[in-house]
Coordinates of C-alpha atoms in Angstrom, one line a residue:
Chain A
X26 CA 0.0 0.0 0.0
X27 CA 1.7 3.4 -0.6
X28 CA 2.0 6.0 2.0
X29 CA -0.8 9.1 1.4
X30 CA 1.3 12.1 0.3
X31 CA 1.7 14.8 2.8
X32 CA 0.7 17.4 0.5
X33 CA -1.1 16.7 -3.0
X34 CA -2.0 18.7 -5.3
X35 CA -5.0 18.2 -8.1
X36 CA -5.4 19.8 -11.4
X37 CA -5.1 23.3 -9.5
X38 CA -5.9 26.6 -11.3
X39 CA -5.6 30.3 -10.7
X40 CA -6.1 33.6 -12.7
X41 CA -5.0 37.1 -11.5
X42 CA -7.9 38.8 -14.3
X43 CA -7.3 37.5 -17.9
X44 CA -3.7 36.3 -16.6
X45 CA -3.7 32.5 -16.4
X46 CA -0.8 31.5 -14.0
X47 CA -1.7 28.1 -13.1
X48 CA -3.3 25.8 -15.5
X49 CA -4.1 22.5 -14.0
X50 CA -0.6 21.7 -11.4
X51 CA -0.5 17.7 -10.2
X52 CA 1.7 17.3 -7.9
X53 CA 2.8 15.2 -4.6
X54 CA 5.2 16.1 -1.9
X55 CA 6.0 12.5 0.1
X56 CA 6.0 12.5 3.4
X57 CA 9.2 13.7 5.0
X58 CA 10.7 14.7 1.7
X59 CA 12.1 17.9 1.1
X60 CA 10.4 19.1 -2.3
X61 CA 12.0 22.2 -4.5
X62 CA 10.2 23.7 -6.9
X63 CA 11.8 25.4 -9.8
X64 CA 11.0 27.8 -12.4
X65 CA 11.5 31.3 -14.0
X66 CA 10.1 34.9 -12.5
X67 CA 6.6 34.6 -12.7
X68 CA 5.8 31.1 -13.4
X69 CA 3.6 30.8 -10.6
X70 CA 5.9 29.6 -7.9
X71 CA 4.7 31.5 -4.6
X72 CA 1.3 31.6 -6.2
X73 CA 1.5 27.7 -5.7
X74 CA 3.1 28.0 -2.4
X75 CA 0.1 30.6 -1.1
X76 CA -2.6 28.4 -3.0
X77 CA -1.0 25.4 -0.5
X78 CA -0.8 27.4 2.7
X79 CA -4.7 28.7 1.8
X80 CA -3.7 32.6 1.9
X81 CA -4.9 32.1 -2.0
X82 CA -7.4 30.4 -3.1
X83 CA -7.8 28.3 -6.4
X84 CA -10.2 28.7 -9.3
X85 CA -10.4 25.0 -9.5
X86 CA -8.5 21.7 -8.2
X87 CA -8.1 20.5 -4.5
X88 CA -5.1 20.5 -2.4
X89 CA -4.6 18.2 0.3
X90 CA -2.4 18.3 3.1
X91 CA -2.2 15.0 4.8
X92 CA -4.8 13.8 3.2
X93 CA -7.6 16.5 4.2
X94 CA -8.7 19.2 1.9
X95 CA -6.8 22.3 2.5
X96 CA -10.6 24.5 1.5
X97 CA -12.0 22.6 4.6
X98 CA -9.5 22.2 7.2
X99 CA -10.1 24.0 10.9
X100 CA -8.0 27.3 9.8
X101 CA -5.8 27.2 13.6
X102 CA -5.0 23.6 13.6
X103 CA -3.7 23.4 9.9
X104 CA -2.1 26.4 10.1
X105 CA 0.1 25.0 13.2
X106 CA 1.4 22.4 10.9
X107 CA 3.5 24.5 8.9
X108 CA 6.4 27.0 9.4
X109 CA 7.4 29.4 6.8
X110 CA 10.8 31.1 5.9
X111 CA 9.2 33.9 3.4
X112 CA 11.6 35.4 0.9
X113 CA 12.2 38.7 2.2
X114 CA 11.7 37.1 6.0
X115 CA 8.9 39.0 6.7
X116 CA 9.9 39.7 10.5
X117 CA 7.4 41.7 12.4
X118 CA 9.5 45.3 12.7
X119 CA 7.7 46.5 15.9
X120 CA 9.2 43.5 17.7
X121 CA 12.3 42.5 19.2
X122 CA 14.1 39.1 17.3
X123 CA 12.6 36.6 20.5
X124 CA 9.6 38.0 20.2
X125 CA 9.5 37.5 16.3
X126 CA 10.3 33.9 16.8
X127 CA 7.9 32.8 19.9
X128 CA 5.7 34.7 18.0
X129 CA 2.9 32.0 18.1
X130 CA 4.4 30.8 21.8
X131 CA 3.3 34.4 22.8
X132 CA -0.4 33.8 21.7
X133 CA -3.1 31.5 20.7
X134 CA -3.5 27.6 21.5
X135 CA 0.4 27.1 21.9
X136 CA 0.7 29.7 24.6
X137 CA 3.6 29.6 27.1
X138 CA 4.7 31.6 30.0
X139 CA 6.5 34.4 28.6
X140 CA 10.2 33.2 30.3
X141 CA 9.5 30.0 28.4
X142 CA 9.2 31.3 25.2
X143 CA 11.7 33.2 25.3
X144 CA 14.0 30.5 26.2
X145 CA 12.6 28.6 23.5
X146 CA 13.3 31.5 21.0
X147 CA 16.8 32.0 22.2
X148 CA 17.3 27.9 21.8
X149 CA 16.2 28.0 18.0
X150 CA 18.3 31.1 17.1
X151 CA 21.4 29.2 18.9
X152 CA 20.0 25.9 16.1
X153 CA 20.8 28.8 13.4
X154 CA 24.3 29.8 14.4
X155 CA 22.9 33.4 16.0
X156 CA 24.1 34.2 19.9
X157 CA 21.6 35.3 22.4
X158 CA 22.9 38.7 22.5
X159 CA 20.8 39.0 19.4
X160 CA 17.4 38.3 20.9
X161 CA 16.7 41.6 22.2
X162 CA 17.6 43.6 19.0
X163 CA 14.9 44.3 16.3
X164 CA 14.5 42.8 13.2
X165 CA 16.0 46.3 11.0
X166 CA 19.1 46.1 13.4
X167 CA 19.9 42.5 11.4
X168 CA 21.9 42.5 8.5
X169 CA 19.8 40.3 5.7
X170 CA 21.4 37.0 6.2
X171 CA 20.9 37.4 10.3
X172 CA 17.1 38.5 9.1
X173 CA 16.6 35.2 7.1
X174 CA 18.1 33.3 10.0
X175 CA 15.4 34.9 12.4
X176 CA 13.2 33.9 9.9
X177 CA 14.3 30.3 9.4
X178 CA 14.3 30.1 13.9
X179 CA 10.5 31.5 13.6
X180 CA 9.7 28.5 11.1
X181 CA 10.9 25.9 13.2
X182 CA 9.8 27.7 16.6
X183 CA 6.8 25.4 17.0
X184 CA 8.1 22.2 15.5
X185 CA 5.7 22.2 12.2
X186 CA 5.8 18.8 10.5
X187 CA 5.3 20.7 7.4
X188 CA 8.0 23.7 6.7
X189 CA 7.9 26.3 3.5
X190 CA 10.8 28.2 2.1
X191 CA 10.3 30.7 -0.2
X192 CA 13.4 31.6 -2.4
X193 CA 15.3 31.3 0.8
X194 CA 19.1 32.8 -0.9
X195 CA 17.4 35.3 -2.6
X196 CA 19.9 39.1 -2.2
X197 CA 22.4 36.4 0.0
X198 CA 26.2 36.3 -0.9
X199 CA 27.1 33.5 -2.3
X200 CA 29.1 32.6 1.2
X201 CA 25.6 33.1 3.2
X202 CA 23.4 31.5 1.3
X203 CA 25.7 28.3 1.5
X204 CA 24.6 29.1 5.3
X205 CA 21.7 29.0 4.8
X206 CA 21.1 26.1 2.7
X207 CA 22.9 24.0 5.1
X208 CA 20.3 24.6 7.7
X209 CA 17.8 24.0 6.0
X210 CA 18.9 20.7 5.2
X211 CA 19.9 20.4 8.1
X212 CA 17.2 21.2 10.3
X213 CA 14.2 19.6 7.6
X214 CA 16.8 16.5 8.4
X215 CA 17.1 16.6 12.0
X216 CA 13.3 17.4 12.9
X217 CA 12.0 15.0 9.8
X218 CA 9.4 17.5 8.3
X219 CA 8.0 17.8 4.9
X220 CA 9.5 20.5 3.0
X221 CA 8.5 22.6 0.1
X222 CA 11.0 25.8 -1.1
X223 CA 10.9 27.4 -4.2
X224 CA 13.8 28.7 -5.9
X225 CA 15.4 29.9 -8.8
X226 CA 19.0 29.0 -7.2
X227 CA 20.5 25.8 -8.8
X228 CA 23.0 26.2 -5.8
X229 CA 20.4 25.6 -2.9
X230 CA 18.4 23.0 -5.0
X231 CA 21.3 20.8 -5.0
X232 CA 22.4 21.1 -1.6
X233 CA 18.8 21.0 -0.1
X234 CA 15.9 19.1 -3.0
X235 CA 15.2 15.2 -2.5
X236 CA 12.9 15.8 -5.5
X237 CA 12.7 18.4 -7.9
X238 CA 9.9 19.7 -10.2
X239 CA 10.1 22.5 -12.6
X240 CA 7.1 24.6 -13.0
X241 CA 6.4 26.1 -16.6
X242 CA 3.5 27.7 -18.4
X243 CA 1.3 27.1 -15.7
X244 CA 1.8 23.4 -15.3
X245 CA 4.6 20.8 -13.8
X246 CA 7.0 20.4 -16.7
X247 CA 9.4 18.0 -14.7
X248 CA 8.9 16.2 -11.7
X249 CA 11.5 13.9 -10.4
X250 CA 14.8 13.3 -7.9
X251 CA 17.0 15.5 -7.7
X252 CA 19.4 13.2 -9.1
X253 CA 18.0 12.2 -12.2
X254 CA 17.9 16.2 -13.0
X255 CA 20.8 16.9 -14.7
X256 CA 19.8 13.3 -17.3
X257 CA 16.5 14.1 -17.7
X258 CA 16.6 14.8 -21.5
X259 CA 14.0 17.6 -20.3
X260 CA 14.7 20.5 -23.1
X261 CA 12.9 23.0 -20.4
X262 CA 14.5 21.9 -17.4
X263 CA 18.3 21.9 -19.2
X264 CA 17.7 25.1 -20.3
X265 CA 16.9 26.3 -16.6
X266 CA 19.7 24.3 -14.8
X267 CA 22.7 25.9 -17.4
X268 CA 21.3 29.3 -17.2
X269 CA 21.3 29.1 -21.2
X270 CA 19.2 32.0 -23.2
X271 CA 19.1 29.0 -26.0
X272 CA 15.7 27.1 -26.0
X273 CA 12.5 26.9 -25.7
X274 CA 12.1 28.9 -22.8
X275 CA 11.6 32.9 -24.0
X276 CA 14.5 34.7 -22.6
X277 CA 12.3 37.9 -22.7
X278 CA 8.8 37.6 -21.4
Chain B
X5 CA -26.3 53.1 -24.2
X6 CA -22.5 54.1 -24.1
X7 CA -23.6 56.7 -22.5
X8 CA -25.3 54.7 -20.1
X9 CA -22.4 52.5 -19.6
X10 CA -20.5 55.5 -18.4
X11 CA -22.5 56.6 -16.0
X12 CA -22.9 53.2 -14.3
X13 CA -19.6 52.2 -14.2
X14 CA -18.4 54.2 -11.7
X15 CA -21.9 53.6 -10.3
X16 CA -21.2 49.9 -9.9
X17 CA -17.7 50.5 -8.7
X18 CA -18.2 53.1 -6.1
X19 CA -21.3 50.5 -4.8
X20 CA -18.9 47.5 -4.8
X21 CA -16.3 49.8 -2.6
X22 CA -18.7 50.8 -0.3
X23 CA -20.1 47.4 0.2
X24 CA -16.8 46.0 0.8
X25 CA -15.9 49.0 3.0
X26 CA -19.2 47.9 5.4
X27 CA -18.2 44.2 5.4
X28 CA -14.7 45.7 6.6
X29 CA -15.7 47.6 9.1
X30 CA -18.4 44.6 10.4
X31 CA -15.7 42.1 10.1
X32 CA -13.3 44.3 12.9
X33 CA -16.0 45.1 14.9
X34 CA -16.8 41.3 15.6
X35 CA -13.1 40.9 16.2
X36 CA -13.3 43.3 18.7
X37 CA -16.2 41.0 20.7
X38 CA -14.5 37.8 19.9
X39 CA -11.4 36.6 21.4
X40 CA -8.5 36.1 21.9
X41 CA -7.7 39.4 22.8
X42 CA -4.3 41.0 21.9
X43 CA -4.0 43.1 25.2
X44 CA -0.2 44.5 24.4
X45 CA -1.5 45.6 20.8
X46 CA -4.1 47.5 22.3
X47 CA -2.4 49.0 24.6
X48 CA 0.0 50.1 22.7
X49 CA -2.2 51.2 20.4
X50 CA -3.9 53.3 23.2
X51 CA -0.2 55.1 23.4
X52 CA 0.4 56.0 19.7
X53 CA -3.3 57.4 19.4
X54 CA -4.1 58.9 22.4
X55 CA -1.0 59.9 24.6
X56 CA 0.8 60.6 21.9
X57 CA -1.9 62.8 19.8
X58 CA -1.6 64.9 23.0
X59 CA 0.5 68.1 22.1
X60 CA -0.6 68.1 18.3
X61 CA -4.6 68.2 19.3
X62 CA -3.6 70.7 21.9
X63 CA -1.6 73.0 20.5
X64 CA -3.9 72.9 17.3
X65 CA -6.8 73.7 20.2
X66 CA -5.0 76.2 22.1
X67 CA -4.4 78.5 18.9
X68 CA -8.0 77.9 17.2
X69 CA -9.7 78.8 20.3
X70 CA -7.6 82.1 20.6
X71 CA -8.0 83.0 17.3
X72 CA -11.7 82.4 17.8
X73 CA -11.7 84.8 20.8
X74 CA -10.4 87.4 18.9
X75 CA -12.6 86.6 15.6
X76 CA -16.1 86.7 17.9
X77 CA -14.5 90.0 19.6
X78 CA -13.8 91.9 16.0
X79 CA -17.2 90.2 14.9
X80 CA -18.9 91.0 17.6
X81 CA -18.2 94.9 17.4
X82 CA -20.1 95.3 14.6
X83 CA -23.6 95.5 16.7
X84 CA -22.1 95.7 20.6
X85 CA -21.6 92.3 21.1
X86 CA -18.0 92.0 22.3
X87 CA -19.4 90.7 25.9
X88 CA -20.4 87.4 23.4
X89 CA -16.7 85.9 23.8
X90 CA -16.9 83.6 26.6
X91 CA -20.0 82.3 25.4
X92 CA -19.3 81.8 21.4
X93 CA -15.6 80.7 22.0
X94 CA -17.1 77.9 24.2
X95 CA -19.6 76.3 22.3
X96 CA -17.7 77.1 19.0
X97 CA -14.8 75.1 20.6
X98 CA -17.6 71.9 22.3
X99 CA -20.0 71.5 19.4
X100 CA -17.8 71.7 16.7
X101 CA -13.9 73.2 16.5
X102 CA -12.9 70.8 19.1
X103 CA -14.4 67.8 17.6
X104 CA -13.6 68.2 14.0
X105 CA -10.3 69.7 14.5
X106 CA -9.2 66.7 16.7
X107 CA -10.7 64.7 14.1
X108 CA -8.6 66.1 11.5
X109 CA -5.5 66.0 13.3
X110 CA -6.1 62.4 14.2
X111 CA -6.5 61.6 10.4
X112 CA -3.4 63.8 9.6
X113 CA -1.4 62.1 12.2
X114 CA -3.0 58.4 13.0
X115 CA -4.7 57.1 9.8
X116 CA -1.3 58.3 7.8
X117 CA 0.2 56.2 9.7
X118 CA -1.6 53.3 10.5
X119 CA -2.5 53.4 6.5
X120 CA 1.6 53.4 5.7
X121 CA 2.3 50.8 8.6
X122 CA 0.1 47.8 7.9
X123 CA 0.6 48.7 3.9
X124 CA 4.4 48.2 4.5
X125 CA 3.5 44.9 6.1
X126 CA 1.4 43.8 3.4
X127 CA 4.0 44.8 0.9
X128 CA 6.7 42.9 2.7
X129 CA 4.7 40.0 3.4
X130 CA 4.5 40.4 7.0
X131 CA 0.2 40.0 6.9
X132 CA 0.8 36.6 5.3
X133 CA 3.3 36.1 7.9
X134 CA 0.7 36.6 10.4
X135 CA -2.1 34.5 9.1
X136 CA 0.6 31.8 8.7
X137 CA 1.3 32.1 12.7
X138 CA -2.6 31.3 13.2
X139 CA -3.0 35.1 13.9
X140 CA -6.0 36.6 12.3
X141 CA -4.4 40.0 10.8
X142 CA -8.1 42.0 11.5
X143 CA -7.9 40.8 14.8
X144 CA -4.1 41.4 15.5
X145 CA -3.6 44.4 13.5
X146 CA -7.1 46.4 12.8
X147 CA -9.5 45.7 16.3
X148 CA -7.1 47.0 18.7
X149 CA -6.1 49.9 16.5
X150 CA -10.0 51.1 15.9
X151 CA -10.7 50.2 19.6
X152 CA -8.0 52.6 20.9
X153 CA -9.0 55.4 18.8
X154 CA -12.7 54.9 19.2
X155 CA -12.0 55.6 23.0
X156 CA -8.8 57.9 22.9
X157 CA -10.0 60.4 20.6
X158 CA -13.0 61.4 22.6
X159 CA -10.8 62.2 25.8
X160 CA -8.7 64.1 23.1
X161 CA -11.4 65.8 22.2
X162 CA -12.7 66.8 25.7
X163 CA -9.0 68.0 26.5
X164 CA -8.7 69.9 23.6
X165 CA -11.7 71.7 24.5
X166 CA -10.9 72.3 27.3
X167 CA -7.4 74.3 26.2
X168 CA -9.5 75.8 23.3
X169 CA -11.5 77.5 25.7
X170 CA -8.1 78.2 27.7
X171 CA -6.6 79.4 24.5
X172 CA -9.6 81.9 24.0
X173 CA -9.7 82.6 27.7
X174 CA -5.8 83.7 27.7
X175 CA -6.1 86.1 24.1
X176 CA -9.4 87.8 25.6
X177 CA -7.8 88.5 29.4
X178 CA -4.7 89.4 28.0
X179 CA -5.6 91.4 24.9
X180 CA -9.2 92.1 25.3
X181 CA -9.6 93.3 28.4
X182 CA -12.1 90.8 29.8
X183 CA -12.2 90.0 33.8
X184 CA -10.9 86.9 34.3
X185 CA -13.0 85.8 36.6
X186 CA -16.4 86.8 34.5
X187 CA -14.9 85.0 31.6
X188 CA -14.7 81.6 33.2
X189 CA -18.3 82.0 34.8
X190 CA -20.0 83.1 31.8
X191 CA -18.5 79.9 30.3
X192 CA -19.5 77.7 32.8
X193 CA -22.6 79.1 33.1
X194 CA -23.4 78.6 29.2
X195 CA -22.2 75.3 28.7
X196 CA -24.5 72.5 28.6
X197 CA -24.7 69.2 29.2
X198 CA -25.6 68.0 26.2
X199 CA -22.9 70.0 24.4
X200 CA -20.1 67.9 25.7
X201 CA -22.4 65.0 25.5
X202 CA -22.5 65.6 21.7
X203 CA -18.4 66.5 21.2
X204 CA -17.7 63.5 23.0
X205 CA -20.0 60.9 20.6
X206 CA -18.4 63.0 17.4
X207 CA -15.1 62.2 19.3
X208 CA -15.6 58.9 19.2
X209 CA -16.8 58.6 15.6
X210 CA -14.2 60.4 14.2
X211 CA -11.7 58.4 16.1
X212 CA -13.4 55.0 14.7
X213 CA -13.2 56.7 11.0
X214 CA -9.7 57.5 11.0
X215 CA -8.8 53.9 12.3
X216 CA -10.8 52.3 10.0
X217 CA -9.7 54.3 7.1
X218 CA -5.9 53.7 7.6
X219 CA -6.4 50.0 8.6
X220 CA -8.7 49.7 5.1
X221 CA -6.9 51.5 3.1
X222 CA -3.4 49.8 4.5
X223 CA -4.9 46.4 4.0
X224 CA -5.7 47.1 0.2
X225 CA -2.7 48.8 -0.7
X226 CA -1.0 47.9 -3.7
X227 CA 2.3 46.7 -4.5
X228 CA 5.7 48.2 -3.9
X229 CA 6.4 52.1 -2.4
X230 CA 4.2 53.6 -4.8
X231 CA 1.4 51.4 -3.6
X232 CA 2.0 52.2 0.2
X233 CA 2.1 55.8 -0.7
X234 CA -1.0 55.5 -2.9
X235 CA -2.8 53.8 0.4
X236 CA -1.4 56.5 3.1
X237 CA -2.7 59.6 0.8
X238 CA -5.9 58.1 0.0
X239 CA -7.2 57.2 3.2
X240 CA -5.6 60.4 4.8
X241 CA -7.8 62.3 2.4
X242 CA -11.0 59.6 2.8
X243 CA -10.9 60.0 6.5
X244 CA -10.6 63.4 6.9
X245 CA -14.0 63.9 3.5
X246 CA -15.6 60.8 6.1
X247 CA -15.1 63.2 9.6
X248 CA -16.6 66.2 7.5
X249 CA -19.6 64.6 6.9
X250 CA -20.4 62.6 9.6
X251 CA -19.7 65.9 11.9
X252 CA -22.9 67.5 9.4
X253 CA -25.1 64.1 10.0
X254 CA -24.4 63.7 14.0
X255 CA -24.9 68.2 14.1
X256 CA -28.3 67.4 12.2
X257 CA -29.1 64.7 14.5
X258 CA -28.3 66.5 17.7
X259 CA -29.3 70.1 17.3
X260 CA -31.4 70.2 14.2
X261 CA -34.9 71.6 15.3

């Protein structure tokens, strides 16, 4: 019998007006697998992301998250399944850094006394190589790698089982965003969640996909392990992993 | 029929806004009746509105009701009726130059920035952030905020009255010659009950309409700077066209005939 994926996506569809940016996406994230999902500027990527996380809401399809239809799951408890690292780390600027990560230990069902949380917060920015000292600064005190690390504590603050990165190296030197990438495999490693990141960094697929699948005109053009990516005889995906502006993919659009 | 077309297009669209204005401003009063409570955002909010609206509602008071004093005194020469000060400088400054100007100063000071706050935070993501934290960004971010101003802005206003009759009191004792004493009983004396009643309900109104405005307008903003400064100017300018007129509907309801 095989294992119900954690998230699954069906023939999912969404237009922004007369702009068609999904047009019927199929695809399955496996249970403890770390997912990457590739593809050019405005392909859809986040849209997909969003659609999964219900902050967006498909024409048409279903999306299921352990086996339950996203449209029809109780809002708080699916939501404290996943932890998200968004691309510009979206920390909360009025707050200090702890407060930014025991952000949902503050308030809400997962409450904690407020010297708890704070030791909790402190714990997971220690888990991404930042020292305690930082916990009382505020997020536009951080330089941007320090802001994405906040970010990536705040993710795994409440041990999700399910854990979204959205083009986590994005504005990153090269250096930091090895950083960064090594966490994250780390860390979806070490607390055996179910990733999904997006990405348009060849760099971070390699060093944090199990599976890869390349989003294109709407749809899945490539779905597969990361390893079979570089043979997959794919004209799409080739084009996308040498960076070449020769093929079929429109270098202007 | 083109014709026709143009006139209800805007029609339709200004009907659509203002529906989905009213289910805005439903949806954050419910939040504010429906827990959990976010005690630390109200109470900061509380801070930012009211404590620190303090000196601009104040000063703004203090030189409107002295410029009224001397206004009503130049005015009032016209046909012997100088001795009118006290009188007209404290109703002027209850019933309406207390209440509208806070009003106005509040948009100019709260919704621009309430408008330009949560639109940055849509803009970089930090709304989605919340929903994806289980927070509920009307109940986080807009209840507190309308809460705080609906109950700030009328003790604004009742302290801004207060120095706008002090403002008025000052110009005519200093530069009008009035008895000091005289000019704060005939003020007393003149005042009404239902005069402060009224500045402190149009307090209270205008306070919810320039919280509701920024935290509307900040939630729909568009993308990128332009966007946030699209949202700040618009529901600066909303708020303060909303104050204007509901200060004519709640005058009409509490003094017409």
């Amino acid at each position: 019998m095989t294992e119900t994926p954690m998230i699954q996506i069906e023939g999912v569809e969404k237009a922004f007006g007369s702009k068609e940016v999904l047009r019927g996406v199929n695809l399955a994230v496996p249970r403890g697998e770390s997912m990457v999902i590739i593809g050019g500027s405005g392909t859809g990527k986040s849209v997909l992301l969003k659609c999964v996380l219900g902050l967006i809401h498909p024409d048409t399809g279903v999306i299921k998250v352990d086996g339950e239809d996203v449209e029809r799951a109780e809002r708080d408890a699916f939501l404290a399944r996943f932890g998200m690292l968004f691309q510009g780390a979206a920390l909360f600027d009025s707050l200090p850094v702890w407060q930014n990560v025991a952000f949902r230990l503050l308030r809400g069902a997962l409450k904690r006394p407020k010297t708890e949380a704070r030791e909790i917060a402190i714990e997971k920015l220690r888990r991404v190589g930042l020292t305690p000292d930082v916990a009382d600064l505020f997020p536009a005190e951080l330089s941007g790698g320090m802001q994405k690390r906040v970010g990536l504590a705040r993710a795994i603050a409440a041990e999700p089982e399910i854990i979204f990165f959205d083009e986590p190296t994005t504005g990153l030197d090269p250096i930091m965003a090895g950083v960064i990438n090594d966490l994250i495999r780390e860390i979806v490693v070490e607390m055996g969640a179910t990733a999904m990141t997006i990405t348009h960094d060849m760099t971070s697929v390699r060093a944090i996909a199990d599976d890869v699948a390349m989003l294109h005109g709407g749809k899945i053009r490539w779905a597969g392990p990361v390893a079979q990516m570089d043979d997959s005889g794919d004209p799409y995906l080739t084009q996308f992993i040498t960076g070449s502006a020769e093929g079929p993919i429109e270098a202007v659009r | 029929m083109r014709f026709l077309a143009a006139i209800g297009r805007p029609v339709l669209g200004f009907l659509a806004a203002t529906g989905r204005f009213t289910l805005f401003v439903l949806e954050t009063f419910s939040h504010m009746f429906r827990p959990p409570f976010y005690m630390r955002e109200f109470g900061h909010a509380l801070l930012n509105i009211g404590y620190f609206s303090l000196p601009v509602v104040g000063l703004t008071a203090f030189f409107t009701g002295g410029a009224l004093a001397l206004q009503i005194y130049a005015g009032g020469a016209r046909f012997s009726a100088e001795a009118v000060v006290p009188q007209i400088v404290a109703i002027g400054m209850v019933r309406e130059l207390g209440p509208v100007l806070g009003g106005l100063m509040i948009a100019a000071r709260v919704t621009s920035s309430i408008a330009a706050e949560i639109a940055t935070m849509k803009v970089t993501e930090q709304i989605d952030a919340l929903v994806t934290l289980s927070t509920h960004p009307m109940k986080y971010l807009a209840a507190p905020r309308v809460l705080a101003a609906t109950v700030t802005v009328p003790i604004l206003v009742a302290i801004g009255d207060t120095i706008g009759i002090f403002g008025g009191y000052i110009v005519s004792t200093t530069r009008l010659g009035f008895n000091p004493a005289t000019y704060l009983q005939n003020t007393v004396d003149f005042l009404e009950l239902h005069d402060i009643v009224t500045s402190l309900v149009k307090g209270a109104a205008f306070g919810a309409i320039a919280a509701l405005m920024g935290c509307y307008y900040g939630m729909n903003s568009g993308r990128g700077a332009q966007g946030v400064g699209r949202a700040t100017k618009t529901s600066v300018v909303a708020a303060a066209v909303l104050i204007l007129a509901a200060n004519f509907l709640l005058t009409e309801v509490f003094f017409a005939g």
